mmCIF file of N, CA and C in Angstrom:
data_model
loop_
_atom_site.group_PDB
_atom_site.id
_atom_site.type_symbol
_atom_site.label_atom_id
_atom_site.label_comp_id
_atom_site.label_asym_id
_atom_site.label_seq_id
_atom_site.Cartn_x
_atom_site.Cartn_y
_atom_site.Cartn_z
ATOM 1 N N UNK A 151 10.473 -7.612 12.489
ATOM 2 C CA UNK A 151 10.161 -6.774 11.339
ATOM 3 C C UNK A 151 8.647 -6.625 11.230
ATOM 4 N N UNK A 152 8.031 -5.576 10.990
ATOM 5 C CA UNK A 152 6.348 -5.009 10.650
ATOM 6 C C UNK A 152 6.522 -4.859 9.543
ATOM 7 N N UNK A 153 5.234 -5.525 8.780
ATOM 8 C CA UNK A 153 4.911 -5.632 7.664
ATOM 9 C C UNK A 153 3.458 -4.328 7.688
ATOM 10 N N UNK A 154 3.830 -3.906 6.400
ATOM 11 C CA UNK A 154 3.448 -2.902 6.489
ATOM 12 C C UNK A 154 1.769 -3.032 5.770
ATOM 13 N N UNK A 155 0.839 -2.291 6.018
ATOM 14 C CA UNK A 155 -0.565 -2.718 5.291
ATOM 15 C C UNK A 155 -0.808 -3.192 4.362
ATOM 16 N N UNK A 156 -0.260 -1.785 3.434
ATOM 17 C CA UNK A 156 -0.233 -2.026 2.070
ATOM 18 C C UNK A 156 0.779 -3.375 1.376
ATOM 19 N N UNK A 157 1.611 -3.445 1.920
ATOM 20 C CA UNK A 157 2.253 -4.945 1.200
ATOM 21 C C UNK A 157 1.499 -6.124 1.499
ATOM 22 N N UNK A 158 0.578 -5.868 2.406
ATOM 23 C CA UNK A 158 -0.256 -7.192 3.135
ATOM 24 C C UNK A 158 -1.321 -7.158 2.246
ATOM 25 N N UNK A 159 -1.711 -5.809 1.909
ATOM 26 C CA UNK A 159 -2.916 -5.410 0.979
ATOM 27 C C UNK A 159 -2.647 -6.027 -0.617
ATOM 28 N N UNK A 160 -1.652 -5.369 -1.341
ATOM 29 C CA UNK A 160 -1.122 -5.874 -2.257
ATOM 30 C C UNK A 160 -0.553 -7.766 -2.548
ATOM 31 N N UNK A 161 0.157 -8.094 -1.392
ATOM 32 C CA UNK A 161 -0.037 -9.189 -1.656
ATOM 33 C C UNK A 161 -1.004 -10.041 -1.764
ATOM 34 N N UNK A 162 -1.877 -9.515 -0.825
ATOM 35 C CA UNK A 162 -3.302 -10.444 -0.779
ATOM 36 C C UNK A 162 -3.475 -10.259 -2.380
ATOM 37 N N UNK A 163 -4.561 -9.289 -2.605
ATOM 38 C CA UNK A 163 -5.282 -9.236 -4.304
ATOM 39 C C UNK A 163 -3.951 -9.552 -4.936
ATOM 40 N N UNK A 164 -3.062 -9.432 -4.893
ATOM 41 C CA UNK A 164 -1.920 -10.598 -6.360
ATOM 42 C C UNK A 164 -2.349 -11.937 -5.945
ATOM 43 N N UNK A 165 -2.405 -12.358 -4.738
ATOM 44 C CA UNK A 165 -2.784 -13.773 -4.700
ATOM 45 C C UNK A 165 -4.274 -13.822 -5.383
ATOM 46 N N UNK A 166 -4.985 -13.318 -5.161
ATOM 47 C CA UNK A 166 -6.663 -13.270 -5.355
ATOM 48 C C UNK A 166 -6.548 -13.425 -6.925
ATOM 49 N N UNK A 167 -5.849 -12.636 -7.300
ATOM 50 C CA UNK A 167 -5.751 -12.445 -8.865
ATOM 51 C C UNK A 167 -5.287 -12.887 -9.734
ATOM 52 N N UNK A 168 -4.057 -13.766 -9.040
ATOM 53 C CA UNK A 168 -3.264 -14.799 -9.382
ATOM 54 C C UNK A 168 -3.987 -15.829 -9.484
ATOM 55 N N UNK A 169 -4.834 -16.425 -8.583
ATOM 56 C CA UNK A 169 -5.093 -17.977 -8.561
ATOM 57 C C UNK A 169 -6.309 -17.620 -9.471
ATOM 58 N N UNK A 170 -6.950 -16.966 -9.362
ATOM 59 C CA UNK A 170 -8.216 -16.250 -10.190
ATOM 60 C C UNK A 170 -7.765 -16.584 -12.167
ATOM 61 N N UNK A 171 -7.128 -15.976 -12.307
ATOM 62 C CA UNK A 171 -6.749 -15.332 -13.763
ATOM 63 C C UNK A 171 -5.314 -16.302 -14.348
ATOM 64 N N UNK A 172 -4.509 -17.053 -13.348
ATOM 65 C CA UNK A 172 -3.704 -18.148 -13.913
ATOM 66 C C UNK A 172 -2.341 -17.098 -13.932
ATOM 67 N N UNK A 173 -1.196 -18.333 -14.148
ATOM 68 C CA UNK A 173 -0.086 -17.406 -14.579
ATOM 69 C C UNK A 173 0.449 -16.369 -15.034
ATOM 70 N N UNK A 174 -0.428 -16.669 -16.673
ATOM 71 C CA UNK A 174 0.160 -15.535 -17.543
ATOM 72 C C UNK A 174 -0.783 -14.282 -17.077
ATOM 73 N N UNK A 175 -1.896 -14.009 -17.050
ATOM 74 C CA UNK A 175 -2.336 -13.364 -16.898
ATOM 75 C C UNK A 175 -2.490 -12.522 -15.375
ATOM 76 N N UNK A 176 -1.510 -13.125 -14.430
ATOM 77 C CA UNK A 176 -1.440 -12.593 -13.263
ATOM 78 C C UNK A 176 0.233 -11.727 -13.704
ATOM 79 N N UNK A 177 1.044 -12.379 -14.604
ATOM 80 C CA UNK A 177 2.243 -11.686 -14.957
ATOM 81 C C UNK A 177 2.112 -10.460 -15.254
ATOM 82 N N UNK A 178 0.762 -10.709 -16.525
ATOM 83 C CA UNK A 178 0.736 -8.774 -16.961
ATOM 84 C C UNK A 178 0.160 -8.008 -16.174
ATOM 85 N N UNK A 179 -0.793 -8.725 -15.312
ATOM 86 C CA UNK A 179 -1.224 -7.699 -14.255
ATOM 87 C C UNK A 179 -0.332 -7.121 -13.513
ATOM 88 N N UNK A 180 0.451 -7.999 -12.801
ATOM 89 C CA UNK A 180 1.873 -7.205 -12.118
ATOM 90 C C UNK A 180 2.587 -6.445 -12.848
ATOM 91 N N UNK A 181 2.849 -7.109 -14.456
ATOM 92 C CA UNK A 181 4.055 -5.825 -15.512
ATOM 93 C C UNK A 181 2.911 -4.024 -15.153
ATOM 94 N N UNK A 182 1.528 -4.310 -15.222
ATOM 95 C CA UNK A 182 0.916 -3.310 -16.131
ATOM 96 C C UNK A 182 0.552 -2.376 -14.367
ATOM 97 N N UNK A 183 0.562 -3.358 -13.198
ATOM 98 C CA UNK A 183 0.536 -2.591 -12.107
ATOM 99 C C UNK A 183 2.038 -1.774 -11.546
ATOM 100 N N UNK A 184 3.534 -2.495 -12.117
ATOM 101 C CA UNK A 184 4.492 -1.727 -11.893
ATOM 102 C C UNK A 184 5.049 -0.971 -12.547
ATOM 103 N N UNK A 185 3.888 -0.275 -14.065
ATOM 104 C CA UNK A 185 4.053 0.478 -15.103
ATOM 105 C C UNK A 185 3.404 1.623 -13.922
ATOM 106 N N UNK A 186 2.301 0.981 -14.006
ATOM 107 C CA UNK A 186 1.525 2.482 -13.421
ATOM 108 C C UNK A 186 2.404 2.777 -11.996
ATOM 109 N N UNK A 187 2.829 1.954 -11.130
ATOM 110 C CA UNK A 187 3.401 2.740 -9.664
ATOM 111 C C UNK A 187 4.924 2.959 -9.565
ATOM 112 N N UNK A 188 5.629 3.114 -10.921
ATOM 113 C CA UNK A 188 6.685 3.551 -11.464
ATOM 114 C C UNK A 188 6.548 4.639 -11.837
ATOM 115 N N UNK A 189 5.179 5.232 -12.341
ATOM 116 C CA UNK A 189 4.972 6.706 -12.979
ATOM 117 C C UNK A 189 5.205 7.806 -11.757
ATOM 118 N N UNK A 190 5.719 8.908 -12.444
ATOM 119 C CA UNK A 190 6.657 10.054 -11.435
ATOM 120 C C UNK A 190 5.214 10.169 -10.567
ATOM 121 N N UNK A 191 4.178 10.664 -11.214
ATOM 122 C CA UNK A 191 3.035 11.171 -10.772
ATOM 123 C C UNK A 191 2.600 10.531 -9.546
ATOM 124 N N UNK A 192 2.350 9.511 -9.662
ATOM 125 C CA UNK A 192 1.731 8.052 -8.595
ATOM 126 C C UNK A 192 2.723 7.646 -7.692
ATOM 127 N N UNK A 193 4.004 8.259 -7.850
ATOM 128 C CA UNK A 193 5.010 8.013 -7.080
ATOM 129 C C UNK A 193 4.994 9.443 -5.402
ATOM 130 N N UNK A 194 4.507 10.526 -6.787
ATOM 131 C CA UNK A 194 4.424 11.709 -6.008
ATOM 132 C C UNK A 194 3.098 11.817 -4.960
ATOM 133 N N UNK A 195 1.962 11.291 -5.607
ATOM 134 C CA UNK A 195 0.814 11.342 -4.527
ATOM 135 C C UNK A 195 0.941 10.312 -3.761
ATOM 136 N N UNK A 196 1.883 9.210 -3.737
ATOM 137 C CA UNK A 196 1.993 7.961 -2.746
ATOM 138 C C UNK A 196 2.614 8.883 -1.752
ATOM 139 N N UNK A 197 3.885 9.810 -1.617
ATOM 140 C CA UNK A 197 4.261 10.512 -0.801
ATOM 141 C C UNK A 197 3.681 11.247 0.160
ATOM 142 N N UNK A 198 3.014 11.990 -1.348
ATOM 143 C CA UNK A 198 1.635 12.882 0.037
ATOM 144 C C UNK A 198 1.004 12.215 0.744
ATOM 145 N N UNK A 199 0.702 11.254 0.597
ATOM 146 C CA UNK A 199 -0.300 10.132 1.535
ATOM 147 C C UNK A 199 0.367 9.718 2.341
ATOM 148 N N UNK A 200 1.362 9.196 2.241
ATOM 149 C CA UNK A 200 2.222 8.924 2.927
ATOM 150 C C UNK A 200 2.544 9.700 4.376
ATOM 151 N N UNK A 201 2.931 11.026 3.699
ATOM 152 C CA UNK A 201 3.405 11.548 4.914
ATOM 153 C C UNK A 201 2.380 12.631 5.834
ATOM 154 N N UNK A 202 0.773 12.788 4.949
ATOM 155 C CA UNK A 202 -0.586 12.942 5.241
ATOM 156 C C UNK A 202 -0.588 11.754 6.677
ATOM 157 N N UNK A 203 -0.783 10.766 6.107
ATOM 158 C CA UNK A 203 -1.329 9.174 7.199
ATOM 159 C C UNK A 203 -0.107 9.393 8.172
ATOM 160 N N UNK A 204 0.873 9.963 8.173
ATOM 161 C CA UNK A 204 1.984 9.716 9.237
ATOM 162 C C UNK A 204 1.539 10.807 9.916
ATOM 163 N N UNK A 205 1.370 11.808 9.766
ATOM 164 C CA UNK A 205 0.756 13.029 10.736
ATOM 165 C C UNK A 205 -0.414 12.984 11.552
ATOM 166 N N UNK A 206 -1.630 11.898 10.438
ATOM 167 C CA UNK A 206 -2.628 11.890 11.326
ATOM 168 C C UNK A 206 -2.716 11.242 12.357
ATOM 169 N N UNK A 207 -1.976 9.917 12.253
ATOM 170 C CA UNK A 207 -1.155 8.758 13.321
ATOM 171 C C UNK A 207 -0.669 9.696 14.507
ATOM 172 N N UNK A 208 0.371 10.309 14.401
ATOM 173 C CA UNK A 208 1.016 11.447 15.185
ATOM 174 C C UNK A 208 -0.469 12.171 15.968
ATOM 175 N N UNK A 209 -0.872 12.335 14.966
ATOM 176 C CA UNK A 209 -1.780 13.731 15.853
ATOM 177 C C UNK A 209 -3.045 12.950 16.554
ATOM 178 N N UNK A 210 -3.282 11.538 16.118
ATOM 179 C CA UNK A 210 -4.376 10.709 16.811
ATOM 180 C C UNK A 210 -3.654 10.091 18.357
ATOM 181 N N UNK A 211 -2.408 10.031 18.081
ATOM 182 C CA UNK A 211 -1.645 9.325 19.039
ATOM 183 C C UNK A 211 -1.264 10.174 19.947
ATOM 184 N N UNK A 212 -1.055 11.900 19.876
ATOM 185 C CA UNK A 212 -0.720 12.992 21.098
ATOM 186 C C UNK A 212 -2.104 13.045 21.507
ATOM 187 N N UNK A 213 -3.587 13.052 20.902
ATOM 188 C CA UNK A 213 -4.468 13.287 21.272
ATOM 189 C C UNK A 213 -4.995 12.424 22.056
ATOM 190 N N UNK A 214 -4.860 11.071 22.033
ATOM 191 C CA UNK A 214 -5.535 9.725 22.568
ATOM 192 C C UNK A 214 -4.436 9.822 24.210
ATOM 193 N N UNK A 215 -2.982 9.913 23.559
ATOM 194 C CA UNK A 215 -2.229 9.927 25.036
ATOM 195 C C UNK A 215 -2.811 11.662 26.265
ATOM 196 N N UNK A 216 -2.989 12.448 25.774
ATOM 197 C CA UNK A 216 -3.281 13.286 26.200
ATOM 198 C C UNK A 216 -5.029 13.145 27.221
ATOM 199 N N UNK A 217 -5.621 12.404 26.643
ATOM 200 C CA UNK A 217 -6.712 11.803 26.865
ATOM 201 C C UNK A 217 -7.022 11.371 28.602
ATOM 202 N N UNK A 218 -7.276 12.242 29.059
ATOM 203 C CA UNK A 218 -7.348 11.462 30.963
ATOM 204 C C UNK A 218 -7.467 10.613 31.212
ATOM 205 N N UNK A 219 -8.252 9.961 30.310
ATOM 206 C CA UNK A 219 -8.388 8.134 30.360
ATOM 207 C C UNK A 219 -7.833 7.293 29.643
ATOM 208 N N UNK A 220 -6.616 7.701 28.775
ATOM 209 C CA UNK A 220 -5.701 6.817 28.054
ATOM 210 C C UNK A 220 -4.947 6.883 28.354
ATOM 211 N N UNK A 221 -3.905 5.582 27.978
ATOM 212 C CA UNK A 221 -3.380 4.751 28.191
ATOM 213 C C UNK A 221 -1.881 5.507 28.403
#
């Protein structure tokens, strides 16, 4: 299984923020961070990015293989 950036990203700063700021206050950070990435809006530009970064991957990866000297 690949773990994906952003969960590596996110988990890190919850840890950072967690041991930082203590229990309770790492709780509301998580309630008040899965308020905001529950909203339709932030749900909708995660997509675009999403499927933005998957194209450029694609189009870095036909270009690099295409490449006379890659791989």
């Amino acid at each position: 299984m690949r773990i994906r950036p952003t969960v590596a990203v996110a988990f890190g700063l919850g840890y950072v923020l967690g041991t930082r700021a203590g229990r309770e206050s790492y709780d509301e950070i998580t309630r008040q961070a899965r308020l905001v990435w529950d909203r339709p809006e932030v749900q909708s530009v995660a997509g675009i990015v999403s499927a933005q970064a998957g194209g450029a991957y694609r189009r870095a990866r036909t270009l690099i293989g295409s490449h006379p000297g890659g791989a």
